[in-house]
C-alpha cells in the first residue's frame, strides 16, 4: 500500500484520473475498414515490441490479409497448418469475414471484434489476429503455444500414498485437473482479471448448492476491490483478502494438490485459482485445517488418528518446549528433580550467557541453517543443513557458548515443526516461539501463561471469511468434532453442518437428487 504526504496526494490523484481517462479512451477505440490504418493502430499500441509479428498475405491480387501475433505465445506450425494454408486454399470462396470464420478456421476458439482493447487483450493471451482488407472487424483465433511445465508431484506437500500430480502454472490445466475429479455441472468457474499491467486471469471455483452463496459473493467482492499493477503469485491476492493481515496465522489455505482442492470444495469452500502460479487458495480456513494432511484420508483411520494426535502433541512442543526450559532453569528450579538440576547446572557451568540468550542464539542459528538449506541448490541444501547443524552445535557446546540441553531442546523443537503438514501454517508457529521465549525469560511460568492466554484469545477471535478460526472447538460443536480430533472412517464422514444448503452425506451424488 502506498503512503503519501499531503502535498503529493493531489498530484497522485490527478495522475490516476489521467490514466483512467486514457484507459477509457483506449477501451472505446475501434478499428476501421482500412487494413493499413488498422496495422498502424496495432503498431502504435505495441510500439518497440520486436516480438510482435506481421505477416501479409495477398492472393489473386484482390484478397489481402494481415496476420498479427506475438512470437513465442503461439504455435507457428499450427498457424501455418490450420490458418494460413486453409486461407490460401479457400481464397476464391472467402469474400467476407463471415466466410472466413465458417470455412477457413479449423482449430481453437475464435472471436470477432472491432474494439482495439479486445484485440490487444487477445493477442497478449496467445491469439492470432486476422485483419481483412475492407473490413473493420478483426478475427482472433486461439493457437496458444507457450511452454508448460509437466505435471509432477508437489514438492511442498509430499505424500507416501495418494495422487502424484500437482497444479502447474497454467490456469486452464489447473481447472481441468479439478474438473477431472468433479464431473458435475454443479462445479462452477467464474473468471475475473486483476492487475492493470499483468492482466492476470483469476478463476473462482465452487460447488453450487454446497458452498454458501454469501461466501461466494464475499470472495468475489474482496477480489474485485484489489487494485494492483501486477499479480505474479497467489500470495499477492492472499494478503488483500485476509480478515486480519497482521496475524501470524494464515487465514487462507494454499495448496499445490488437486485432490486437496477438490476435498475442500466438497466441504463447501471456495477455490481461487491464479494464472501463472501452481498454488491455489482455499477459503475459508480454520486452525485445524492447518494440522490435517490429504494422506490422512488415504490410510487406515486408526493410523491417521494416531498421526493426527502426534501432530497435536508436537505443535505444543514447537511453541512451548524452549520457553518451558528457559522458565524452569531460570526461575523454577524446584520443579525438576535434584539430579536433573545438578546435571543441567553442570552443563551450563561454563556458558557465559543466561538461558534466554542461549536459547535465542541457538534458535536463530537453527532458523538460518533451515533457510540456507532451502535456498541452496537441491543437491547441496540437505547436506549443508544437516552437516552444518551437527558441526556448529558440537563446536558451540565444546567451546562453552551453549549447553547441551539447549541443543537437545531446540532439536526437538525443529523436528516438531516438520510434523506440521501445511508450510504456511508452520511459519506462523515458528514466529510464536520468539515472543514466548522473551516472556519466559523475563517472567518465568507467569509469562508462559500470559503468552498462552494471548495466543488463545487471538485464535478464538480470529475469523476467516466469517468462519471462526478455532471452530468447532470454540465455539464448541460436538457434531463436528468427529473429524477434527479423530479421523473417522470415510463411510462415517459428514459435511460441516454450518452450511444450510448442503446435504449431510458427502458420499452422495453431487450431480442431482435430494
Short mmCIF file of C-alpha atoms in Angstrom, two decimals:
data_model
loop_
_atom_site.label_atom_id
_atom_site.label_comp_id
_atom_site.label_asym_id
_atom_site.label_seq_id
_atom_site.Cartn_x
_atom_site.Cartn_y
_atom_site.Cartn_z
CA UNK A 1 0.00 0.00 0.00
CA UNK A 2 1.40 3.38 -0.98
CA UNK A 3 1.76 6.19 1.55
CA UNK A 4 1.62 9.87 0.54
CA UNK A 5 2.44 13.20 2.00
CA UNK A 6 -0.49 15.58 1.95
CA UNK A 7 1.23 17.84 -0.63
CA UNK A 8 1.71 14.96 -3.09
CA UNK A 9 -1.73 13.41 -2.79
CA UNK A 10 -3.49 15.80 -5.20
CA UNK A 11 -0.78 15.25 -7.80
CA UNK A 12 -1.15 11.49 -7.47
CA UNK A 13 -4.93 11.77 -7.70
CA UNK A 14 -4.63 13.80 -10.93
CA UNK A 15 -2.28 11.19 -12.40
CA UNK A 16 -4.76 8.45 -11.54
CA UNK A 17 -7.58 10.37 -13.24
CA UNK A 18 -5.47 11.00 -16.36
CA UNK A 19 -4.50 7.34 -16.50
CA UNK A 20 -8.09 6.17 -16.09
CA UNK A 21 -9.29 8.63 -18.78
CA UNK A 22 -6.63 7.35 -21.19
CA UNK A 23 -7.60 3.73 -20.48
CA UNK A 24 -11.24 4.59 -21.08
CA UNK A 25 -10.36 6.23 -24.42
CA UNK A 26 -8.30 3.19 -25.46
CA UNK A 27 -11.16 0.91 -24.49
CA UNK A 28 -13.60 2.80 -26.75
CA UNK A 29 -11.22 2.95 -29.71
CA UNK A 30 -12.28 0.87 -32.74
CA UNK A 31 -10.68 -0.39 -35.94
CA UNK A 32 -11.53 0.98 -39.38
CA UNK A 33 -12.13 -0.70 -42.75
CA UNK A 34 -8.64 0.38 -43.93
CA UNK A 35 -6.24 -2.51 -43.29
CA UNK A 36 -3.19 -0.22 -43.43
CA UNK A 37 -4.72 2.09 -40.85
CA UNK A 38 -5.52 -0.90 -38.63
CA UNK A 39 -1.91 -2.08 -38.92
CA UNK A 40 -0.76 1.40 -37.89
CA UNK A 41 -3.06 1.29 -34.84
CA UNK A 42 -1.55 -2.02 -33.72
CA UNK A 43 1.99 -0.76 -34.25
CA UNK A 44 1.24 2.28 -32.10
CA UNK A 45 -0.21 0.09 -29.36
CA UNK A 46 2.81 -2.25 -29.47
CA UNK A 47 5.50 0.35 -30.08
CA UNK A 48 9.04 -1.01 -29.52
CA UNK A 49 7.70 -4.58 -29.23
CA UNK A 50 10.02 -6.52 -31.51
CA UNK A 51 8.30 -9.83 -30.75
CA UNK A 52 5.07 -8.76 -32.49
CA UNK A 53 4.98 -10.42 -35.91
CA UNK A 54 3.13 -9.10 -39.01
CA UNK A 55 2.52 -11.50 -41.91
CA UNK A 56 0.98 -10.03 -45.07
CA UNK A 57 -0.90 -12.42 -47.37
CA UNK A 58 -2.12 -11.38 -50.82
CA UNK A 59 -3.89 -13.86 -53.10
CA UNK A 60 -5.10 -13.29 -56.70
CA UNK A 61 -4.32 -9.59 -56.30
CA UNK A 62 -7.68 -8.84 -54.72
CA UNK A 63 -7.81 -10.56 -51.31
CA UNK A 64 -5.40 -9.12 -48.80
CA UNK A 65 -4.96 -10.37 -45.25
CA UNK A 66 -2.70 -9.42 -42.40
CA UNK A 67 -1.99 -11.91 -39.62
CA UNK A 68 -0.63 -10.43 -36.40
CA UNK A 69 0.62 -12.43 -33.41
CA UNK A 70 3.19 -12.33 -30.62
CA UNK A 71 6.14 -14.62 -31.16
CA UNK A 72 6.56 -17.46 -28.64
CA UNK A 73 2.96 -17.11 -27.44
CA UNK A 74 1.52 -19.12 -30.32
CA UNK A 75 2.37 -22.34 -32.13
CA UNK A 76 3.60 -21.21 -35.56
CA UNK A 77 3.27 -24.72 -37.00
CA UNK A 78 -0.41 -24.75 -36.07
CA UNK A 79 -0.76 -21.26 -37.52
CA UNK A 80 0.61 -22.40 -40.88
CA UNK A 81 -1.31 -25.68 -40.90
CA UNK A 82 -4.73 -24.65 -39.63
CA UNK A 83 -4.97 -20.97 -40.57
CA UNK A 84 -2.73 -19.85 -43.43
CA UNK A 85 -2.95 -22.97 -45.62
CA UNK A 86 -6.79 -23.16 -45.41
CA UNK A 87 -6.98 -19.42 -46.11
CA UNK A 88 -4.95 -19.77 -49.29
CA UNK A 89 -6.75 -22.96 -50.37
CA UNK A 90 -10.16 -21.33 -50.00
CA UNK A 91 -9.14 -17.87 -51.17
CA UNK A 92 -11.51 -17.89 -54.16
CA UNK A 93 -14.53 -18.50 -51.93
CA UNK A 94 -13.64 -16.39 -48.90
CA UNK A 95 -15.02 -12.96 -49.74
CA UNK A 96 -16.13 -11.81 -46.31
CA UNK A 97 -15.16 -12.25 -42.70
CA UNK A 98 -18.22 -14.46 -42.19
CA UNK A 99 -16.97 -16.88 -44.85
CA UNK A 100 -13.54 -16.76 -43.28
CA UNK A 101 -14.88 -17.83 -39.90
CA UNK A 102 -17.12 -20.55 -41.29
CA UNK A 103 -14.75 -22.12 -43.83
CA UNK A 104 -11.14 -21.30 -43.07
CA UNK A 105 -10.59 -21.69 -39.33
CA UNK A 106 -10.43 -25.28 -38.14
CA UNK A 107 -8.67 -25.09 -34.78
CA UNK A 108 -9.35 -23.35 -31.48
CA UNK A 109 -11.96 -20.81 -30.39
CA UNK A 110 -12.44 -17.69 -32.50
CA UNK A 111 -13.63 -14.18 -31.68
CA UNK A 112 -14.65 -11.23 -33.86
CA UNK A 113 -14.48 -7.65 -32.59
CA UNK A 114 -13.98 -4.06 -33.73
CA UNK A 115 -12.72 -2.95 -30.31
CA UNK A 116 -8.97 -2.29 -30.13
CA UNK A 117 -8.68 -3.22 -26.46
CA UNK A 118 -10.36 -6.60 -27.08
CA UNK A 119 -7.94 -7.49 -29.88
CA UNK A 120 -4.92 -6.33 -27.87
CA UNK A 121 -6.01 -8.46 -24.92
CA UNK A 122 -6.48 -11.50 -27.18
CA UNK A 123 -3.03 -11.03 -28.71
CA UNK A 124 -1.48 -10.96 -25.24
CA UNK A 125 -3.33 -14.16 -24.35
CA UNK A 126 -1.86 -16.14 -27.24
CA UNK A 127 -4.35 -15.44 -30.04
CA UNK A 128 -3.50 -14.63 -33.65
CA UNK A 129 -5.39 -11.67 -35.16
CA UNK A 130 -6.58 -11.84 -38.77
CA UNK A 131 -7.18 -8.47 -40.45
CA UNK A 132 -9.15 -8.46 -43.70
CA UNK A 133 -8.96 -5.73 -46.30
CA UNK A 134 -12.17 -3.72 -46.41
CA UNK A 135 -13.47 -4.98 -43.05
CA UNK A 136 -13.38 -3.22 -39.69
CA UNK A 137 -13.98 -6.47 -37.83
CA UNK A 138 -10.88 -8.32 -36.65
CA UNK A 139 -10.94 -12.05 -36.09
CA UNK A 140 -8.75 -13.71 -33.47
CA UNK A 141 -8.10 -17.44 -33.23
CA UNK A 142 -6.56 -19.23 -30.25
CA UNK A 143 -3.47 -21.24 -31.15
CA UNK A 144 -1.54 -20.86 -27.93
CA UNK A 145 1.91 -22.41 -27.94
CA UNK A 146 3.60 -21.15 -24.78
CA UNK A 147 5.70 -23.67 -22.86
CA UNK A 148 4.08 -25.53 -19.97
CA UNK A 149 5.62 -27.47 -17.13
CA UNK A 150 4.72 -31.14 -16.99
CA UNK A 151 2.56 -32.49 -14.17
CA UNK A 152 4.78 -33.55 -11.28
CA UNK A 153 4.33 -34.38 -7.61
CA UNK A 154 4.13 -31.19 -5.49
CA UNK A 155 7.39 -30.67 -3.62
CA UNK A 156 5.71 -28.70 -0.81
CA UNK A 157 3.11 -31.41 0.01
CA UNK A 158 4.65 -34.86 -0.49
CA UNK A 159 2.70 -38.00 0.44
CA UNK A 160 3.52 -41.70 0.68
CA UNK A 161 0.10 -42.74 -0.59
CA UNK A 162 -2.06 -40.56 -2.79
CA UNK A 163 -2.17 -38.89 -6.22
CA UNK A 164 1.20 -37.81 -7.61
CA UNK A 165 0.12 -34.94 -9.86
CA UNK A 166 0.07 -31.33 -8.77
CA UNK A 167 -1.05 -27.97 -10.09
CA UNK A 168 1.17 -26.13 -12.57
CA UNK A 169 1.44 -22.53 -13.79
CA UNK A 170 -1.33 -22.91 -16.40
CA UNK A 171 -4.81 -21.84 -15.29
CA UNK A 172 -6.62 -23.95 -17.89
CA UNK A 173 -4.64 -27.04 -16.90
CA UNK A 174 -5.36 -26.49 -13.22
CA UNK A 175 -9.10 -26.14 -13.87
CA UNK A 176 -9.03 -29.34 -15.92
CA UNK A 177 -7.36 -31.16 -13.00
CA UNK A 178 -10.27 -30.14 -10.76
CA UNK A 179 -12.95 -30.93 -13.34
CA UNK A 180 -11.35 -34.31 -13.92
CA UNK A 181 -12.15 -35.16 -10.30
CA UNK A 182 -15.54 -33.44 -10.11
CA UNK A 183 -17.53 -34.45 -13.18
CA UNK A 184 -20.63 -32.48 -12.31
CA UNK A 185 -22.32 -29.37 -13.72
CA UNK A 186 -22.57 -28.12 -10.13
CA UNK A 187 -18.88 -27.21 -10.31
CA UNK A 188 -18.92 -23.53 -11.25
CA UNK A 189 -15.99 -21.46 -12.53
CA UNK A 190 -16.14 -17.66 -12.80
CA UNK A 191 -13.32 -15.55 -14.26
CA UNK A 192 -12.13 -12.10 -13.31
CA UNK A 193 -9.00 -10.19 -14.34
CA UNK A 194 -6.64 -8.50 -11.87
CA UNK A 195 -3.55 -6.40 -12.42
CA UNK A 196 -3.62 -3.24 -14.53
CA UNK A 197 -0.44 -4.25 -16.37
CA UNK A 198 -0.26 -8.03 -15.89
CA UNK A 199 -3.95 -8.65 -16.73
CA UNK A 200 -3.80 -11.88 -14.74
CA UNK A 201 -6.80 -14.16 -15.03
CA UNK A 202 -8.31 -15.35 -11.75
CA UNK A 203 -10.80 -18.22 -11.53
CA UNK A 204 -13.28 -18.56 -8.66
CA UNK A 205 -14.43 -22.17 -8.36
CA UNK A 206 -17.12 -23.65 -6.09
CA UNK A 207 -19.86 -26.27 -5.98
CA UNK A 208 -23.29 -24.76 -6.45
CA UNK A 209 -25.69 -25.87 -3.73
CA UNK A 210 -22.84 -26.90 -1.42
CA UNK A 211 -20.94 -23.65 -0.97
CA UNK A 212 -22.88 -20.84 0.69
CA UNK A 213 -23.91 -18.15 -1.78
CA UNK A 214 -22.90 -15.48 0.73
CA UNK A 215 -19.37 -16.94 0.90
CA UNK A 216 -19.05 -16.93 -2.89
CA UNK A 217 -20.28 -13.33 -3.06
CA UNK A 218 -17.85 -12.27 -0.33
CA UNK A 219 -14.89 -13.88 -2.09
CA UNK A 220 -15.81 -12.22 -5.39
CA UNK A 221 -16.35 -8.84 -3.71
CA UNK A 222 -12.95 -8.93 -1.97
CA UNK A 223 -11.17 -9.89 -5.17
CA UNK A 224 -12.84 -7.16 -7.21
CA UNK A 225 -11.63 -4.47 -4.78
CA UNK A 226 -7.95 -5.36 -5.39
CA UNK A 227 -6.09 -2.70 -7.36
CA UNK A 228 -2.57 -3.68 -8.39
CA UNK A 229 -0.21 -3.10 -11.30
CA UNK A 230 0.59 -6.81 -11.47
CA UNK A 231 -0.32 -10.13 -9.85
CA UNK A 232 2.63 -12.52 -10.01
CA UNK A 233 1.51 -15.14 -7.50
CA UNK A 234 -1.50 -16.07 -5.40
CA UNK A 235 0.39 -14.67 -2.39
CA UNK A 236 -0.31 -11.16 -3.70
CA UNK A 237 -4.04 -11.85 -3.51
CA UNK A 238 -3.88 -13.64 -0.16
CA UNK A 239 -2.65 -10.53 1.66
CA UNK A 240 -5.52 -8.45 0.27
CA UNK A 241 -8.39 -10.78 1.15
CA UNK A 242 -7.36 -11.80 4.68
CA UNK A 243 -9.58 -10.68 7.56
CA UNK A 244 -6.62 -9.80 9.81
CA UNK A 245 -3.41 -9.25 7.81
CA UNK A 246 -1.30 -8.72 10.96
CA UNK A 247 -2.00 -12.19 12.36
CA UNK A 248 0.84 -14.77 12.21
CA UNK A 249 -1.73 -17.43 11.27
CA UNK A 250 -2.76 -17.81 7.61
CA UNK A 251 -6.48 -17.26 7.07
CA UNK A 252 -6.47 -18.63 3.52
CA UNK A 253 -5.29 -22.13 2.78
CA UNK A 254 -2.87 -22.60 -0.15
CA UNK A 255 -2.24 -25.94 -1.82
CA UNK A 256 -0.50 -27.46 -4.84
CA UNK A 257 -2.56 -30.65 -4.75
CA UNK A 258 -5.73 -31.04 -6.87
CA UNK A 259 -7.10 -33.71 -4.51
CA UNK A 260 -6.83 -31.29 -1.57
CA UNK A 261 -8.61 -28.54 -3.52
CA UNK A 262 -11.41 -30.94 -4.53
CA UNK A 263 -11.82 -32.18 -0.94
CA UNK A 264 -12.16 -28.57 0.24
CA UNK A 265 -14.73 -27.84 -2.48
CA UNK A 266 -16.74 -30.82 -1.28
CA UNK A 267 -16.70 -29.23 2.16
CA UNK A 268 -18.45 -26.15 0.77
CA UNK A 269 -15.38 -23.95 0.43
CA UNK A 270 -14.29 -21.72 -2.47
CA UNK A 271 -11.12 -22.18 -4.54
CA UNK A 272 -9.25 -19.23 -6.06
CA UNK A 273 -7.00 -20.19 -8.97
CA UNK A 274 -4.45 -17.67 -10.27
CA UNK A 275 -2.84 -17.93 -13.69
CA UNK A 276 0.98 -18.36 -13.74
CA UNK A 277 1.15 -19.94 -10.27
CA UNK A 278 0.65 -23.54 -9.06
CA UNK A 279 -0.67 -22.52 -5.63
CA UNK A 280 -4.46 -22.50 -5.32
CA UNK A 281 -6.10 -20.55 -2.48
CA UNK A 282 -8.95 -22.08 -0.47
CA UNK A 283 -11.32 -20.01 1.69
CA UNK A 284 -12.27 -20.12 4.47
CA UNK A 285 -9.56 -21.77 6.57
CA UNK A 286 -9.60 -23.00 10.17
CA UNK A 287 -6.86 -23.73 12.69
CA UNK A 288 -7.47 -27.47 12.43
CA UNK A 289 -7.16 -27.48 8.63
CA UNK A 290 -3.54 -26.44 9.12
CA UNK A 291 -2.88 -29.67 11.01
CA UNK A 292 -4.55 -32.02 8.53
CA UNK A 293 -2.88 -33.69 5.56
CA UNK A 294 -4.52 -35.19 2.49
CA UNK A 295 -2.86 -38.51 3.29
CA UNK A 296 -4.98 -38.75 6.45
CA UNK A 297 -7.82 -39.94 4.21
CA UNK A 298 -5.77 -42.40 2.15
CA UNK A 299 -4.53 -44.58 5.02
CA UNK A 300 -6.33 -46.62 7.70
CA UNK A 301 -8.32 -44.42 10.06
CA UNK A 302 -6.74 -45.69 13.35
CA UNK A 303 -3.27 -44.88 11.98
CA UNK A 304 -4.45 -41.49 10.68
CA UNK A 305 -5.98 -40.66 14.07
CA UNK A 306 -2.74 -41.61 15.85
CA UNK A 307 -0.67 -39.43 13.47
CA UNK A 308 -3.10 -36.56 13.94
CA UNK A 309 -2.63 -36.72 17.72
CA UNK A 310 1.15 -36.81 17.20
CA UNK A 311 0.78 -33.51 15.37
CA UNK A 312 -1.34 -32.03 18.18
CA UNK A 313 1.34 -33.05 20.70
CA UNK A 314 4.32 -31.78 18.75
CA UNK A 315 2.78 -28.43 17.81
CA UNK A 316 2.73 -27.73 21.56
CA UNK A 317 6.38 -28.83 21.78
CA UNK A 318 7.20 -26.46 18.93
CA UNK A 319 5.73 -23.47 20.78
CA UNK A 320 6.32 -24.22 24.47
CA UNK A 321 9.36 -26.54 24.81
CA UNK A 322 12.13 -23.87 24.66
CA UNK A 323 10.16 -21.34 26.79
CA UNK A 324 9.48 -24.01 29.45
CA UNK A 325 13.17 -24.92 29.58
CA UNK A 326 14.16 -21.26 29.97
CA UNK A 327 11.48 -20.56 32.61
CA UNK A 328 12.26 -23.63 34.74
CA UNK A 329 16.06 -23.31 34.63
CA UNK A 330 15.91 -19.57 35.35
CA UNK A 331 13.08 -19.14 37.88
CA UNK A 332 11.63 -22.51 38.92
CA UNK A 333 14.46 -24.98 39.53
CA UNK A 334 12.48 -26.53 42.38
CA UNK A 335 10.02 -28.01 39.86
CA UNK A 336 12.51 -30.58 38.48
CA UNK A 337 14.34 -33.43 40.31
CA UNK A 338 17.58 -32.60 42.10
CA UNK A 339 19.72 -34.92 39.96
CA UNK A 340 18.40 -33.27 36.78
CA UNK A 341 19.02 -29.81 38.22
CA UNK A 342 22.62 -30.74 39.04
CA UNK A 343 23.13 -32.22 35.56
CA UNK A 344 21.78 -29.07 33.84
CA UNK A 345 23.81 -26.82 36.17
CA UNK A 346 26.99 -28.77 35.39
CA UNK A 347 26.41 -28.48 31.64
CA UNK A 348 25.76 -24.72 31.93
CA UNK A 349 28.68 -24.02 34.26
CA UNK A 350 30.99 -22.72 31.51
CA UNK A 351 28.26 -20.97 29.49
CA UNK A 352 28.57 -17.15 29.82
CA UNK A 353 25.01 -16.34 28.71
CA UNK A 354 21.70 -16.60 30.59
CA UNK A 355 19.31 -19.33 29.47
CA UNK A 356 17.11 -16.97 27.43
CA UNK A 357 20.02 -15.55 25.40
CA UNK A 358 21.41 -19.06 24.97
CA UNK A 359 18.08 -20.38 23.62
CA UNK A 360 17.55 -17.38 21.35
CA UNK A 361 21.05 -17.77 19.91
CA UNK A 362 20.64 -21.43 19.02
CA UNK A 363 17.10 -20.82 17.69
CA UNK A 364 18.35 -18.11 15.34
CA UNK A 365 21.20 -20.35 14.17
CA UNK A 366 18.73 -23.17 13.54
CA UNK A 367 16.46 -20.87 11.51
CA UNK A 368 19.47 -19.63 9.48
CA UNK A 369 20.51 -23.21 8.70
CA UNK A 370 16.96 -24.07 7.70
CA UNK A 371 16.74 -21.08 5.37
CA UNK A 372 20.14 -21.87 3.88
CA UNK A 373 19.06 -25.45 3.23
CA UNK A 374 16.03 -24.18 1.30
CA UNK A 375 17.87 -21.56 -0.78
CA UNK A 376 20.90 -23.63 -1.72
CA UNK A 377 20.76 -25.94 -4.77
CA UNK A 378 18.83 -29.12 -4.04
CA UNK A 379 21.92 -31.32 -4.26
CA UNK A 380 23.69 -29.26 -1.57
CA UNK A 381 20.87 -27.94 0.61
CA UNK A 382 20.07 -31.07 2.61
CA UNK A 383 23.72 -31.93 3.23
CA UNK A 384 24.58 -28.37 4.32
CA UNK A 385 21.65 -28.13 6.73
CA UNK A 386 22.38 -31.49 8.40
CA UNK A 387 26.18 -31.27 8.50
CA UNK A 388 26.09 -27.59 9.41
CA UNK A 389 23.76 -28.25 12.33
CA UNK A 390 25.92 -31.09 13.67
CA UNK A 391 29.22 -29.26 13.27
CA UNK A 392 28.07 -25.90 14.64
CA UNK A 393 26.15 -27.48 17.53
CA UNK A 394 29.04 -29.71 18.58
CA UNK A 395 31.59 -26.91 18.25
CA UNK A 396 29.43 -24.46 20.22
CA UNK A 397 28.99 -26.96 23.07
CA UNK A 398 32.72 -27.73 23.22
CA UNK A 399 33.55 -24.01 23.16
CA UNK A 400 31.22 -23.40 26.09
CA UNK A 401 29.00 -20.94 24.22
CA UNK A 402 25.86 -23.03 24.66
CA UNK A 403 24.92 -26.03 26.75
CA UNK A 404 23.99 -29.50 25.52
CA UNK A 405 20.42 -29.43 26.96
CA UNK A 406 19.58 -26.36 24.86
CA UNK A 407 20.78 -28.12 21.71
CA UNK A 408 18.54 -31.07 22.55
CA UNK A 409 15.50 -28.86 23.24
CA UNK A 410 15.94 -26.83 20.04
CA UNK A 411 16.45 -30.03 18.02
CA UNK A 412 13.19 -31.45 19.35
CA UNK A 413 11.51 -28.16 18.51
CA UNK A 414 12.83 -28.28 14.95
CA UNK A 415 11.61 -31.85 14.48
CA UNK A 416 8.22 -30.80 15.87
CA UNK A 417 7.93 -28.11 13.20
CA UNK A 418 8.37 -30.68 10.44
CA UNK A 419 5.33 -32.63 11.64
CA UNK A 420 3.02 -29.76 10.59
CA UNK A 421 1.82 -30.61 7.06
CA UNK A 422 0.94 -27.05 5.93
CA UNK A 423 4.02 -24.92 5.26
CA UNK A 424 2.27 -21.55 5.61
CA UNK A 425 0.73 -22.67 8.91
CA UNK A 426 4.08 -23.86 10.30
CA UNK A 427 5.61 -20.45 9.53
CA UNK A 428 3.18 -18.80 11.95
CA UNK A 429 4.10 -21.31 14.66
CA UNK A 430 7.80 -20.57 14.09
CA UNK A 431 7.24 -16.89 14.82
CA UNK A 432 5.42 -17.56 18.10
CA UNK A 433 8.48 -19.19 19.69
CA UNK A 434 10.43 -15.94 19.95
CA UNK A 435 7.93 -13.80 21.91
CA UNK A 436 7.25 -16.84 24.11
CA UNK A 437 10.98 -17.15 24.84
CA UNK A 438 11.11 -13.48 25.81
CA UNK A 439 8.12 -13.85 28.15
CA UNK A 440 9.60 -16.98 29.72
CA UNK A 441 13.00 -15.33 30.22
CA UNK A 442 11.52 -12.26 31.91
CA UNK A 443 8.54 -13.60 33.91
CA UNK A 444 9.02 -17.36 34.05
CA UNK A 445 5.93 -19.56 34.05
CA UNK A 446 3.74 -16.50 34.58
CA UNK A 447 4.99 -15.19 31.24
CA UNK A 448 4.24 -18.52 29.54
CA UNK A 449 0.70 -18.47 30.95
CA UNK A 450 0.20 -14.89 29.72
CA UNK A 451 1.54 -15.87 26.29
CA UNK A 452 -0.74 -18.91 26.15
CA UNK A 453 -3.77 -16.79 27.06
CA UNK A 454 -2.79 -14.21 24.42
CA UNK A 455 -2.50 -16.89 21.73
CA UNK A 456 -5.83 -18.45 22.69
CA UNK A 457 -7.61 -15.09 22.77
CA UNK A 458 -6.23 -14.24 19.35
CA UNK A 459 -7.01 -17.62 17.76
CA UNK A 460 -10.54 -17.82 19.16
CA UNK A 461 -11.39 -14.29 17.98
CA UNK A 462 -9.81 -14.72 14.54
CA UNK A 463 -12.13 -15.17 11.55
CA UNK A 464 -11.67 -16.34 8.01
CA UNK A 465 -14.43 -15.09 5.71
CA UNK A 466 -16.86 -15.06 8.62
CA UNK A 467 -15.88 -18.52 9.91
CA UNK A 468 -14.36 -18.63 13.39
CA UNK A 469 -10.76 -19.81 13.10
CA UNK A 470 -10.87 -22.18 16.08
CA UNK A 471 -14.21 -23.73 15.11
CA UNK A 472 -15.54 -26.30 16.03
CA UNK A 473 -13.65 -26.21 19.36
CA UNK A 474 -14.58 -22.58 20.02
CA UNK A 475 -17.50 -22.27 19.74
CA UNK A 476 -17.90 -25.90 20.72
CA UNK A 477 -19.89 -28.00 18.24
CA UNK A 478 -19.97 -31.65 19.24
CA UNK A 479 -21.39 -32.77 15.89
CA UNK A 480 -18.28 -31.52 14.06
CA UNK A 481 -15.64 -32.82 16.48
CA UNK A 482 -15.79 -36.25 14.88
CA UNK A 483 -13.40 -35.22 12.09
CA UNK A 484 -11.15 -32.79 13.99
CA UNK A 485 -9.72 -34.62 16.97
CA UNK A 486 -10.03 -38.02 15.30
CA UNK A 487 -10.27 -39.26 11.71
CA UNK A 488 -13.45 -41.25 11.37
CA UNK A 489 -13.82 -43.89 8.67
CA UNK A 490 -14.76 -42.47 5.28
CA UNK A 491 -18.21 -44.05 5.39
CA UNK A 492 -18.94 -42.13 8.61
CA UNK A 493 -17.67 -38.74 7.38
CA UNK A 494 -20.21 -35.94 7.01
CA UNK A 495 -20.12 -32.39 5.74
CA UNK A 496 -20.00 -29.50 8.15
CA UNK A 497 -23.47 -28.63 9.40
CA UNK A 498 -22.93 -24.85 9.21
CA UNK A 499 -23.91 -24.88 5.53
CA UNK A 500 -27.73 -24.85 5.28
CA UNK A 501 -27.64 -25.55 1.53
CA UNK A 502 -25.59 -28.73 1.68
CA UNK A 503 -26.77 -32.28 2.09
CA UNK A 504 -25.49 -34.17 5.10
CA UNK A 505 -24.00 -37.19 3.35
CA UNK A 506 -20.95 -36.10 1.36
CA UNK A 507 -20.72 -39.53 -0.30
CA UNK A 508 -23.96 -38.90 -2.16
CA UNK A 509 -24.49 -37.95 -5.79
CA UNK A 510 -23.39 -34.36 -6.33
CA UNK A 511 -25.00 -34.04 -9.73
CA UNK A 512 -28.58 -34.29 -8.67
CA UNK A 513 -31.08 -35.88 -6.38
CA UNK A 514 -32.32 -34.81 -2.98
#
